[in-house]
Amino acid sequence: MESVAPKVTVVVPTYNERDNLPKLVEFLAALHIPNMHVLVVDDNSPDGTGDVAEKLAIDAPIPVGVLHRTVKDGLGRAYVAGMTRALDEGADIVIQMDADLSHPSEAIPRMVETLTQTDAAVVLGSRYVAGGAVASDWPWHRKALSAWANFYVNAILRLRVKDATAGFKAWHADTLRAIDVHGVQSNGYAFQVEMNYRTVQRGMRIAEVPIRFEERTDGVSKMSLGVQMESALVPWKLRFSGRGAKQNRARG
Ligand SMILES: Nc1nc2c(ncn2[C@@H]2O[C@H](COP(=O)(O)OP(=O)(O)O[C@H]3O[C@H](CO)[C@@H](O)[C@H](O)[C@@H]3O)[C@@H](O)[C@H]2O)c(=O)[nH]1
């Protein structure tokens, strides 16, 4: 009997990404990954991204679903809603990917291969392992913030990953269930950190494959002072939440 390819759902949160979303779906379709689906999670974007997503649901070359939410509630909330929906709809693998084209879709096959052929519970598209890079036009203050955030997070939580705030990841559905993704509270950088921490805390392995991270050319980042403040507090909150991190056995 012919075996069915695992269902791969790419969860894409959007807020004002009207121009980026069609390009992203086109890039994803060009990968020709069997049984790949896209789930757009739009927070009622004023620029009409939700309508663009509905149009893609009708005419894109790969299956596109749309989850409409009524208010802008942060990237983390959008991912949690999207991942929960993806699990309910039978995803085997969930790709977490921003809509702004900063994450290279061509890295997905290698991420999925690493996920399925090793004991990794999640694979990060990493800017900071050998072979990874950040576009030179990424603003210097974002580079500095990212470097500081990685140092800070690893010092407090001992995640032992090179790119602790990476937003491009491939998850086994079972990992998302094991870490109880529904219970994740944080947004922005802190969302990434809390997801990683929950994984490491349960003794599961995080792997990293190199990517080149591009600066978005359309639209603007939604990174705010509130997101940065949350990012500073969340590692401490997690650290003292009473359970203590297990070491990431992914080292080496
Ligand atoms: N639905 C929804 N989507 C959102 C929201 N806020 C942001 N997004 C979407 O989430 C994605 C990333 O948002 P950005 O605001 O562009 O993120 P960033 O500043 O570039 O930060 C990204 O990279 C960091 C690592 O450098 C990550 O730590 C961070 O989580 C994110 O992935 C984009 O697709 C954007 O439309 C929201 O409130 N609701």
PDB file of C-alpha atoms and ligand atoms in Angstrom:
ATOM      1  CA  MET A   1       0.000   0.000   0.000  1.00  0.00           C
ATOM      2  CA  GLU A   2       1.254   3.519  -0.829  1.00  0.00           C
ATOM      3  CA  SER A   3       2.263   5.448   2.292  1.00  0.00           C
ATOM      4  CA  VAL A   4       0.789   8.914   2.813  1.00  0.00           C
ATOM      5  CA  ALA A   5       3.274  11.774   3.224  1.00  0.00           C
ATOM      6  CA  PRO A   6       3.172  13.421   6.650  1.00  0.00           C
ATOM      7  CA  LYS A   7       0.905  16.455   6.758  1.00  0.00           C
ATOM      8  CA  VAL A   8       3.078  19.570   7.001  1.00  0.00           C
ATOM      9  CA  THR A   9       1.232  22.726   8.065  1.00  0.00           C
ATOM     10  CA  VAL A  10       2.999  26.086   7.778  1.00  0.00           C
ATOM     11  CA  VAL A  11       1.469  28.451  10.336  1.00  0.00           C
ATOM     12  CA  VAL A  12       1.890  32.098   9.298  1.00  0.00           C
ATOM     13  CA  PRO A  13       0.730  34.935  11.578  1.00  0.00           C
ATOM     14  CA  THR A  14      -0.090  38.135   9.705  1.00  0.00           C
ATOM     15  CA  TYR A  15      -0.700  41.720  10.611  1.00  0.00           C
ATOM     16  CA  ASN A  16      -0.531  44.088   7.652  1.00  0.00           C
ATOM     17  CA  GLU A  17       1.342  41.741   5.311  1.00  0.00           C
ATOM     18  CA  ARG A  18      -0.809  42.259   2.187  1.00  0.00           C
ATOM     19  CA  ASP A  19       2.145  42.483  -0.200  1.00  0.00           C
ATOM     20  CA  ASN A  20       4.283  39.782   1.422  1.00  0.00           C
ATOM     21  CA  LEU A  21       1.747  36.986   1.857  1.00  0.00           C
ATOM     22  CA  PRO A  22       1.162  36.094  -1.836  1.00  0.00           C
ATOM     23  CA  LYS A  23       4.932  35.957  -2.421  1.00  0.00           C
ATOM     24  CA  LEU A  24       5.402  33.710   0.586  1.00  0.00           C
ATOM     25  CA  VAL A  25       2.709  31.294  -0.587  1.00  0.00           C
ATOM     26  CA  GLU A  26       4.291  31.260  -4.052  1.00  0.00           C
ATOM     27  CA  PHE A  27       7.714  30.405  -2.557  1.00  0.00           C
ATOM     28  CA  LEU A  28       6.176  27.654  -0.430  1.00  0.00           C
ATOM     29  CA  ALA A  29       4.322  26.161  -3.398  1.00  0.00           C
ATOM     30  CA  ALA A  30       7.560  26.133  -5.392  1.00  0.00           C
ATOM     31  CA  LEU A  31       9.065  23.706  -2.859  1.00  0.00           C
ATOM     32  CA  HIS A  32       6.671  20.962  -4.054  1.00  0.00           C
ATOM     33  CA  ILE A  33       6.572  19.343  -0.635  1.00  0.00           C
ATOM     34  CA  PRO A  34       3.815  16.721  -0.710  1.00  0.00           C
ATOM     35  CA  ASN A  35       0.887  17.262   1.654  1.00  0.00           C
ATOM     36  CA  MET A  36       1.992  20.789   2.606  1.00  0.00           C
ATOM     37  CA  HIS A  37      -0.705  23.189   3.812  1.00  0.00           C
ATOM     38  CA  VAL A  38      -0.555  26.856   4.818  1.00  0.00           C
ATOM     39  CA  LEU A  39      -2.584  28.263   7.693  1.00  0.00           C
ATOM     40  CA  VAL A  40      -2.709  32.074   7.831  1.00  0.00           C
ATOM     41  CA  VAL A  41      -3.626  33.582  11.201  1.00  0.00           C
ATOM     42  CA  ASP A  42      -4.749  37.147  10.592  1.00  0.00           C
ATOM     43  CA  ASP A  43      -5.694  39.615  13.320  1.00  0.00           C
ATOM     44  CA  ASN A  44      -8.117  41.722  11.278  1.00  0.00           C
ATOM     45  CA  SER A  45      -5.287  43.572   9.493  1.00  0.00           C
ATOM     46  CA  PRO A  46      -6.380  47.085   8.457  1.00  0.00           C
ATOM     47  CA  ASP A  47      -4.547  46.702   5.134  1.00  0.00           C
ATOM     48  CA  GLY A  48      -6.834  43.847   4.051  1.00  0.00           C
ATOM     49  CA  THR A  49      -4.386  40.952   4.487  1.00  0.00           C
ATOM     50  CA  GLY A  50      -7.334  38.795   5.604  1.00  0.00           C
ATOM     51  CA  ASP A  51      -9.042  39.272   2.223  1.00  0.00           C
ATOM     52  CA  VAL A  52      -5.784  38.542   0.390  1.00  0.00           C
ATOM     53  CA  ALA A  53      -5.540  35.306   2.387  1.00  0.00           C
ATOM     54  CA  GLU A  54      -9.119  34.342   1.489  1.00  0.00           C
ATOM     55  CA  LYS A  55      -8.301  34.864  -2.187  1.00  0.00           C
ATOM     56  CA  LEU A  56      -5.226  32.654  -1.824  1.00  0.00           C
ATOM     57  CA  ALA A  57      -7.418  30.015  -0.186  1.00  0.00           C
ATOM     58  CA  ILE A  58      -9.331  29.867  -3.476  1.00  0.00           C
ATOM     59  CA  ASP A  59      -6.610  30.125  -6.086  1.00  0.00           C
ATOM     60  CA  ALA A  60      -3.198  29.270  -4.613  1.00  0.00           C
ATOM     61  CA  PRO A  61      -1.477  26.150  -5.989  1.00  0.00           C
ATOM     62  CA  ILE A  62      -1.264  24.645  -2.471  1.00  0.00           C
ATOM     63  CA  PRO A  63      -4.009  24.371   0.174  1.00  0.00           C
ATOM     64  CA  VAL A  64      -4.361  27.589   2.178  1.00  0.00           C
ATOM     65  CA  GLY A  65      -6.595  27.950   5.230  1.00  0.00           C
ATOM     66  CA  VAL A  66      -7.356  31.187   7.065  1.00  0.00           C
ATOM     67  CA  LEU A  67      -7.990  31.758  10.747  1.00  0.00           C
ATOM     68  CA  HIS A  68      -9.486  35.215  11.276  1.00  0.00           C
ATOM     69  CA  ARG A  69      -9.194  36.783  14.696  1.00  0.00           C
ATOM     70  CA  THR A  70     -10.943  40.000  15.594  1.00  0.00           C
ATOM     71  CA  VAL A  71      -8.191  42.016  17.298  1.00  0.00           C
ATOM     72  CA  LYS A  72      -4.424  42.363  17.138  1.00  0.00           C
ATOM     73  CA  ASP A  73      -3.340  40.254  20.044  1.00  0.00           C
ATOM     74  CA  GLY A  74       0.377  39.711  19.434  1.00  0.00           C
ATOM     75  CA  LEU A  75       2.478  37.247  17.481  1.00  0.00           C
ATOM     76  CA  GLY A  76       2.563  34.683  20.268  1.00  0.00           C
ATOM     77  CA  ARG A  77      -1.216  34.530  20.680  1.00  0.00           C
ATOM     78  CA  ALA A  78      -1.574  34.199  16.901  1.00  0.00           C
ATOM     79  CA  TYR A  79       0.915  31.308  16.776  1.00  0.00           C
ATOM     80  CA  VAL A  80      -0.768  29.512  19.669  1.00  0.00           C
ATOM     81  CA  ALA A  81      -4.172  29.808  17.960  1.00  0.00           C
ATOM     82  CA  GLY A  82      -2.715  28.664  14.632  1.00  0.00           C
ATOM     83  CA  MET A  83      -0.747  25.753  16.067  1.00  0.00           C
ATOM     84  CA  THR A  84      -3.764  24.591  18.055  1.00  0.00           C
ATOM     85  CA  ARG A  85      -5.881  24.671  14.886  1.00  0.00           C
ATOM     86  CA  ALA A  86      -3.145  22.844  12.934  1.00  0.00           C
ATOM     87  CA  LEU A  87      -3.053  20.063  15.551  1.00  0.00           C
ATOM     88  CA  ASP A  88      -6.852  19.809  15.536  1.00  0.00           C
ATOM     89  CA  GLU A  89      -6.709  19.451  11.757  1.00  0.00           C
ATOM     90  CA  GLY A  90      -4.267  16.550  11.900  1.00  0.00           C
ATOM     91  CA  ALA A  91      -0.869  18.124  11.174  1.00  0.00           C
ATOM     92  CA  ASP A  92       2.091  15.801  11.720  1.00  0.00           C
ATOM     93  CA  ILE A  93       4.665  18.568  11.370  1.00  0.00           C
ATOM     94  CA  VAL A  94       4.080  22.275  12.051  1.00  0.00           C
ATOM     95  CA  ILE A  95       6.326  24.933  10.532  1.00  0.00           C
ATOM     96  CA  GLN A  96       6.351  28.251  12.327  1.00  0.00           C
ATOM     97  CA  MET A  97       7.193  31.026   9.883  1.00  0.00           C
ATOM     98  CA  ASP A  98       6.770  34.816   9.707  1.00  0.00           C
ATOM     99  CA  ALA A  99       5.038  36.310   6.669  1.00  0.00           C
ATOM    100  CA  ASP A 100       7.568  39.070   6.039  1.00  0.00           C
ATOM    101  CA  LEU A 101       9.923  36.953   3.848  1.00  0.00           C
ATOM    102  CA  SER A 102      12.738  37.210   6.378  1.00  0.00           C
ATOM    103  CA  HIS A 103      12.699  33.401   6.712  1.00  0.00           C
ATOM    104  CA  PRO A 104      14.054  31.522   3.651  1.00  0.00           C
ATOM    105  CA  SER A 105      11.463  28.966   2.566  1.00  0.00           C
ATOM    106  CA  GLU A 106      14.153  26.934   0.788  1.00  0.00           C
ATOM    107  CA  ALA A 107      15.472  25.909   4.229  1.00  0.00           C
ATOM    108  CA  ILE A 108      12.257  24.011   5.007  1.00  0.00           C
ATOM    109  CA  PRO A 109      13.220  20.690   3.344  1.00  0.00           C
ATOM    110  CA  ARG A 110      16.439  20.514   5.385  1.00  0.00           C
ATOM    111  CA  MET A 111      14.610  21.470   8.569  1.00  0.00           C
ATOM    112  CA  VAL A 112      11.992  18.773   7.977  1.00  0.00           C
ATOM    113  CA  GLU A 113      14.660  16.216   7.121  1.00  0.00           C
ATOM    114  CA  THR A 114      16.559  16.993  10.327  1.00  0.00           C
ATOM    115  CA  LEU A 115      13.320  16.752  12.276  1.00  0.00           C
ATOM    116  CA  THR A 116      12.288  13.414  10.825  1.00  0.00           C
ATOM    117  CA  GLN A 117      15.698  11.722  10.565  1.00  0.00           C
ATOM    118  CA  THR A 118      17.140  12.589  13.979  1.00  0.00           C
ATOM    119  CA  ASP A 119      15.812  12.560  17.533  1.00  0.00           C
ATOM    120  CA  ALA A 120      15.220  16.346  17.486  1.00  0.00           C
ATOM    121  CA  ALA A 121      11.887  17.450  18.955  1.00  0.00           C
ATOM    122  CA  VAL A 122      12.096  20.785  17.143  1.00  0.00           C
ATOM    123  CA  VAL A 123      14.458  22.246  14.553  1.00  0.00           C
ATOM    124  CA  LEU A 124      15.350  25.940  14.552  1.00  0.00           C
ATOM    125  CA  GLY A 125      16.264  27.890  11.441  1.00  0.00           C
ATOM    126  CA  SER A 126      19.310  29.403  13.090  1.00  0.00           C
ATOM    127  CA  ARG A 127      21.159  32.601  12.260  1.00  0.00           C
ATOM    128  CA  TYR A 128      23.972  31.904  14.662  1.00  0.00           C
ATOM    129  CA  VAL A 129      25.237  28.376  13.937  1.00  0.00           C
ATOM    130  CA  ALA A 130      28.071  27.876  11.437  1.00  0.00           C
ATOM    131  CA  GLY A 131      26.766  28.714   7.968  1.00  0.00           C
ATOM    132  CA  GLY A 132      23.960  30.917   9.300  1.00  0.00           C
ATOM    133  CA  ALA A 133      23.791  34.662   8.664  1.00  0.00           C
ATOM    134  CA  VAL A 134      21.847  37.869   9.108  1.00  0.00           C
ATOM    135  CA  ALA A 135      21.369  40.237   6.173  1.00  0.00           C
ATOM    136  CA  SER A 136      23.719  43.186   6.376  1.00  0.00           C
ATOM    137  CA  ASP A 137      20.801  45.621   6.068  1.00  0.00           C
ATOM    138  CA  TRP A 138      19.112  44.335   9.236  1.00  0.00           C
ATOM    139  CA  PRO A 139      19.215  47.465  11.434  1.00  0.00           C
ATOM    140  CA  TRP A 140      22.181  47.581  13.824  1.00  0.00           C
ATOM    141  CA  HIS A 141      19.929  48.066  16.836  1.00  0.00           C
ATOM    142  CA  ARG A 142      18.049  44.838  15.947  1.00  0.00           C
ATOM    143  CA  LYS A 143      21.366  42.981  15.602  1.00  0.00           C
ATOM    144  CA  ALA A 144      22.488  44.300  18.976  1.00  0.00           C
ATOM    145  CA  LEU A 145      19.146  43.476  20.590  1.00  0.00           C
ATOM    146  CA  SER A 146      19.207  39.967  19.145  1.00  0.00           C
ATOM    147  CA  ALA A 147      22.776  39.312  20.344  1.00  0.00           C
ATOM    148  CA  TRP A 148      21.943  40.651  23.797  1.00  0.00           C
ATOM    149  CA  ALA A 149      18.693  38.672  23.991  1.00  0.00           C
ATOM    150  CA  ASN A 150      20.530  35.435  23.155  1.00  0.00           C
ATOM    151  CA  PHE A 151      23.195  36.046  25.766  1.00  0.00           C
ATOM    152  CA  TYR A 152      20.598  37.054  28.367  1.00  0.00           C
ATOM    153  CA  VAL A 153      18.248  34.146  27.736  1.00  0.00           C
ATOM    154  CA  ASN A 154      20.966  31.510  27.694  1.00  0.00           C
ATOM    155  CA  ALA A 155      22.542  32.933  30.851  1.00  0.00           C
ATOM    156  CA  ILE A 156      19.246  32.747  32.748  1.00  0.00           C
ATOM    157  CA  LEU A 157      17.661  29.613  31.292  1.00  0.00           C
ATOM    158  CA  ARG A 158      20.656  27.592  30.059  1.00  0.00           C
ATOM    159  CA  LEU A 159      18.868  26.625  26.866  1.00  0.00           C
ATOM    160  CA  ARG A 160      22.222  26.099  25.161  1.00  0.00           C
ATOM    161  CA  VAL A 161      20.937  27.006  21.735  1.00  0.00           C
ATOM    162  CA  LYS A 162      22.726  29.505  19.518  1.00  0.00           C
ATOM    163  CA  ASP A 163      19.567  31.253  18.291  1.00  0.00           C
ATOM    164  CA  ALA A 164      17.229  31.222  21.263  1.00  0.00           C
ATOM    165  CA  THR A 165      14.929  33.888  19.806  1.00  0.00           C
ATOM    166  CA  ALA A 166      14.636  32.399  16.302  1.00  0.00           C
ATOM    167  CA  GLY A 167      11.123  32.606  14.891  1.00  0.00           C
ATOM    168  CA  PHE A 168      11.486  29.996  12.113  1.00  0.00           C
ATOM    169  CA  LYS A 169      10.993  26.431  13.385  1.00  0.00           C
ATOM    170  CA  ALA A 170       9.823  22.953  12.451  1.00  0.00           C
ATOM    171  CA  TRP A 171       7.931  21.113  15.196  1.00  0.00           C
ATOM    172  CA  HIS A 172       6.738  17.550  15.550  1.00  0.00           C
ATOM    173  CA  ALA A 173       3.028  17.702  16.366  1.00  0.00           C
ATOM    174  CA  ASP A 174       3.809  15.454  19.330  1.00  0.00           C
ATOM    175  CA  THR A 175       6.268  18.003  20.690  1.00  0.00           C
ATOM    176  CA  LEU A 176       3.650  20.752  20.567  1.00  0.00           C
ATOM    177  CA  ARG A 177       1.258  18.496  22.444  1.00  0.00           C
ATOM    178  CA  ALA A 178       3.931  17.531  24.981  1.00  0.00           C
ATOM    179  CA  ILE A 179       4.811  21.151  25.777  1.00  0.00           C
ATOM    180  CA  ASP A 180       1.108  22.071  25.979  1.00  0.00           C
ATOM    181  CA  VAL A 181       1.396  24.835  23.405  1.00  0.00           C
ATOM    182  CA  HIS A 182      -2.091  25.989  24.325  1.00  0.00           C
ATOM    183  CA  GLY A 183      -0.775  27.136  27.694  1.00  0.00           C
ATOM    184  CA  VAL A 184       2.001  29.369  26.305  1.00  0.00           C
ATOM    185  CA  GLN A 185       1.447  32.963  27.423  1.00  0.00           C
ATOM    186  CA  SER A 186       4.212  35.107  25.900  1.00  0.00           C
ATOM    187  CA  ASN A 187       4.513  37.240  22.770  1.00  0.00           C
ATOM    188  CA  GLY A 188       7.348  38.462  20.512  1.00  0.00           C
ATOM    189  CA  TYR A 189      10.872  37.305  21.407  1.00  0.00           C
ATOM    190  CA  ALA A 190       9.570  35.894  24.677  1.00  0.00           C
ATOM    191  CA  PHE A 191       7.182  33.573  22.837  1.00  0.00           C
ATOM    192  CA  GLN A 192      10.150  31.926  21.125  1.00  0.00           C
ATOM    193  CA  VAL A 193      11.987  31.623  24.415  1.00  0.00           C
ATOM    194  CA  GLU A 194       9.034  30.143  26.297  1.00  0.00           C
ATOM    195  CA  MET A 195       8.480  27.537  23.553  1.00  0.00           C
ATOM    196  CA  ASN A 196      12.159  26.537  23.674  1.00  0.00           C
ATOM    197  CA  TYR A 197      12.183  26.452  27.453  1.00  0.00           C
ATOM    198  CA  ARG A 198       9.140  24.199  27.633  1.00  0.00           C
ATOM    199  CA  THR A 199      10.872  21.830  25.200  1.00  0.00           C
ATOM    200  CA  VAL A 200      14.171  21.694  27.085  1.00  0.00           C
ATOM    201  CA  GLN A 201      12.362  21.428  30.400  1.00  0.00           C
ATOM    202  CA  ARG A 202      10.806  18.171  29.268  1.00  0.00           C
ATOM    203  CA  GLY A 203      14.205  16.757  28.320  1.00  0.00           C
ATOM    204  CA  MET A 204      13.615  17.020  24.567  1.00  0.00           C
ATOM    205  CA  ARG A 205      16.264  17.978  22.051  1.00  0.00           C
ATOM    206  CA  ILE A 206      16.428  21.218  20.069  1.00  0.00           C
ATOM    207  CA  ALA A 207      18.426  21.068  16.814  1.00  0.00           C
ATOM    208  CA  GLU A 208      19.562  24.036  14.716  1.00  0.00           C
ATOM    209  CA  VAL A 209      20.163  24.262  10.978  1.00  0.00           C
ATOM    210  CA  PRO A 210      21.734  27.356   9.429  1.00  0.00           C
ATOM    211  CA  ILE A 211      19.638  29.954   7.621  1.00  0.00           C
ATOM    212  CA  ARG A 212      20.250  33.394   6.201  1.00  0.00           C
ATOM    213  CA  PHE A 213      17.794  35.815   7.819  1.00  0.00           C
ATOM    214  CA  GLU A 214      16.703  38.639   5.497  1.00  0.00           C
ATOM    215  CA  GLU A 215      15.476  42.110   6.448  1.00  0.00           C
ATOM    216  CA  ARG A 216      11.864  42.592   5.373  1.00  0.00           C
ATOM    217  CA  THR A 217      11.450  44.871   2.336  1.00  0.00           C
ATOM    218  CA  ASP A 218       7.683  45.469   2.645  1.00  0.00           C
ATOM    219  CA  GLY A 219       5.736  46.469   5.735  1.00  0.00           C
ATOM    220  CA  VAL A 220       7.127  47.115   9.210  1.00  0.00           C
ATOM    221  CA  SER A 221       8.125  45.093  12.261  1.00  0.00           C
ATOM    222  CA  LYS A 222       5.576  45.029  15.097  1.00  0.00           C
ATOM    223  CA  MET A 223       8.330  44.851  17.718  1.00  0.00           C
ATOM    224  CA  SER A 224       7.345  47.333  20.445  1.00  0.00           C
ATOM    225  CA  LEU A 225       8.715  48.532  23.756  1.00  0.00           C
ATOM    226  CA  GLY A 226       6.107  46.323  25.453  1.00  0.00           C
ATOM    227  CA  VAL A 227       7.426  43.264  23.595  1.00  0.00           C
ATOM    228  CA  GLN A 228      10.979  44.145  24.671  1.00  0.00           C
ATOM    229  CA  MET A 229       9.955  44.639  28.305  1.00  0.00           C
ATOM    230  CA  GLU A 230       8.166  41.285  28.259  1.00  0.00           C
ATOM    231  CA  SER A 231      11.288  39.685  26.784  1.00  0.00           C
ATOM    232  CA  ALA A 232      13.349  40.977  29.682  1.00  0.00           C
ATOM    233  CA  LEU A 233      10.940  39.660  32.321  1.00  0.00           C
ATOM    234  CA  VAL A 234       9.829  36.311  30.903  1.00  0.00           C
ATOM    235  CA  PRO A 235      13.176  34.453  31.308  1.00  0.00           C
ATOM    236  CA  TRP A 236      13.149  35.270  35.025  1.00  0.00           C
ATOM    237  CA  LYS A 237       9.514  34.289  35.326  1.00  0.00           C
ATOM    238  CA  LEU A 238      10.251  30.948  33.660  1.00  0.00           C
ATOM    239  CA  ARG A 239      13.426  30.449  35.715  1.00  0.00           C
ATOM    240  CA  PHE A 240      11.566  30.873  38.981  1.00  0.00           C
ATOM    241  CA  SER A 241       8.401  29.143  37.915  1.00  0.00           C
ATOM    242  CA  GLY A 242       9.456  26.304  40.184  1.00  0.00           C
ATOM    243  CA  ARG A 243      10.528  23.501  37.900  1.00  0.00           C
ATOM    244  CA  GLY A 244      14.079  24.404  36.802  1.00  0.00           C
ATOM    245  CA  ALA A 245      15.430  23.681  33.333  1.00  0.00           C
ATOM    246  CA  LYS A 246      16.911  20.396  32.334  1.00  0.00           C
ATOM    247  CA  GLN A 247      20.042  20.756  30.224  1.00  0.00           C
ATOM    248  CA  ASN A 248      19.469  20.716  26.503  1.00  0.00           C
ATOM    249  CA  ARG A 249      20.860  17.390  25.445  1.00  0.00           C
ATOM    250  CA  ALA A 250      21.241  18.790  21.930  1.00  0.00           C
ATOM    251  CA  ARG A 251      24.777  19.991  22.532  1.00  0.00           C
ATOM    252  CA  GLY A 252      27.541  19.038  20.167  1.00  0.00           C
TER     253      GLY A 252
HETATM  254  N1  LIG B   1      -1.742  37.737  13.642  1.00  0.00           N
HETATM  255  C1  LIG B   1      -0.762  38.511  14.113  1.00  0.00           C
HETATM  256  N2  LIG B   1       0.429  38.513  13.505  1.00  0.00           N
HETATM  257  C2  LIG B   1       1.401  39.325  14.009  1.00  0.00           C
HETATM  258  C3  LIG B   1       1.211  40.151  15.122  1.00  0.00           C
HETATM  259  N3  LIG B   1       2.364  40.813  15.361  1.00  0.00           N
HETATM  260  C4  LIG B   1       3.235  40.402  14.410  1.00  0.00           C
HETATM  261  N4  LIG B   1       2.652  39.514  13.591  1.00  0.00           N
HETATM  262  C5  LIG B   1       3.224  38.796  12.444  1.00  0.00           C
HETATM  263  O1  LIG B   1       4.311  38.039  12.938  1.00  0.00           O
HETATM  264  C6  LIG B   1       5.362  38.019  11.984  1.00  0.00           C
HETATM  265  C7  LIG B   1       6.634  38.638  12.597  1.00  0.00           C
HETATM  266  O2  LIG B   1       6.307  39.930  13.056  1.00  0.00           O
HETATM  267  P1  LIG B   1       7.376  41.116  13.083  1.00  0.00           P
HETATM  268  O3  LIG B   1       6.831  42.195  13.910  1.00  0.00           O
HETATM  269  O4  LIG B   1       7.842  41.433  11.706  1.00  0.00           O
HETATM  270  O5  LIG B   1       8.537  40.376  13.873  1.00  0.00           O
HETATM  271  P2  LIG B   1      10.056  40.815  14.004  1.00  0.00           P
HETATM  272  O6  LIG B   1      10.136  42.096  14.712  1.00  0.00           O
HETATM  273  O7  LIG B   1      10.768  40.713  12.688  1.00  0.00           O
HETATM  274  O8  LIG B   1      10.558  39.642  14.943  1.00  0.00           O
HETATM  275  C8  LIG B   1      10.628  38.327  14.421  1.00  0.00           C
HETATM  276  O9  LIG B   1      11.951  37.872  14.519  1.00  0.00           O
HETATM  277  C9  LIG B   1      12.431  37.751  15.875  1.00  0.00           C
HETATM  278  C10 LIG B   1      13.843  37.218  15.832  1.00  0.00           C
HETATM  279  O10 LIG B   1      14.670  38.188  15.356  1.00  0.00           O
HETATM  280  C11 LIG B   1      11.561  36.789  16.676  1.00  0.00           C
HETATM  281  O11 LIG B   1      12.035  36.687  18.009  1.00  0.00           O
HETATM  282  C12 LIG B   1      10.137  37.330  16.673  1.00  0.00           C
HETATM  283  O12 LIG B   1       9.276  36.446  17.403  1.00  0.00           O
HETATM  284  C13 LIG B   1       9.674  37.420  15.214  1.00  0.00           C
HETATM  285  O13 LIG B   1       9.652  36.123  14.644  1.00  0.00           O
HETATM  286  C14 LIG B   1       4.861  38.798  10.766  1.00  0.00           C
HETATM  287  O14 LIG B   1       4.321  37.880   9.860  1.00  0.00           O
HETATM  288  C15 LIG B   1       3.797  39.707  11.369  1.00  0.00           C
HETATM  289  O15 LIG B   1       2.828  40.107  10.439  1.00  0.00           O
HETATM  290  C16 LIG B   1      -0.071  40.142  15.755  1.00  0.00           C
HETATM  291  O16 LIG B   1      -0.346  40.837  16.731  1.00  0.00           O
HETATM  292  N5  LIG B   1      -1.011  39.306  15.204  1.00  0.00           N
END
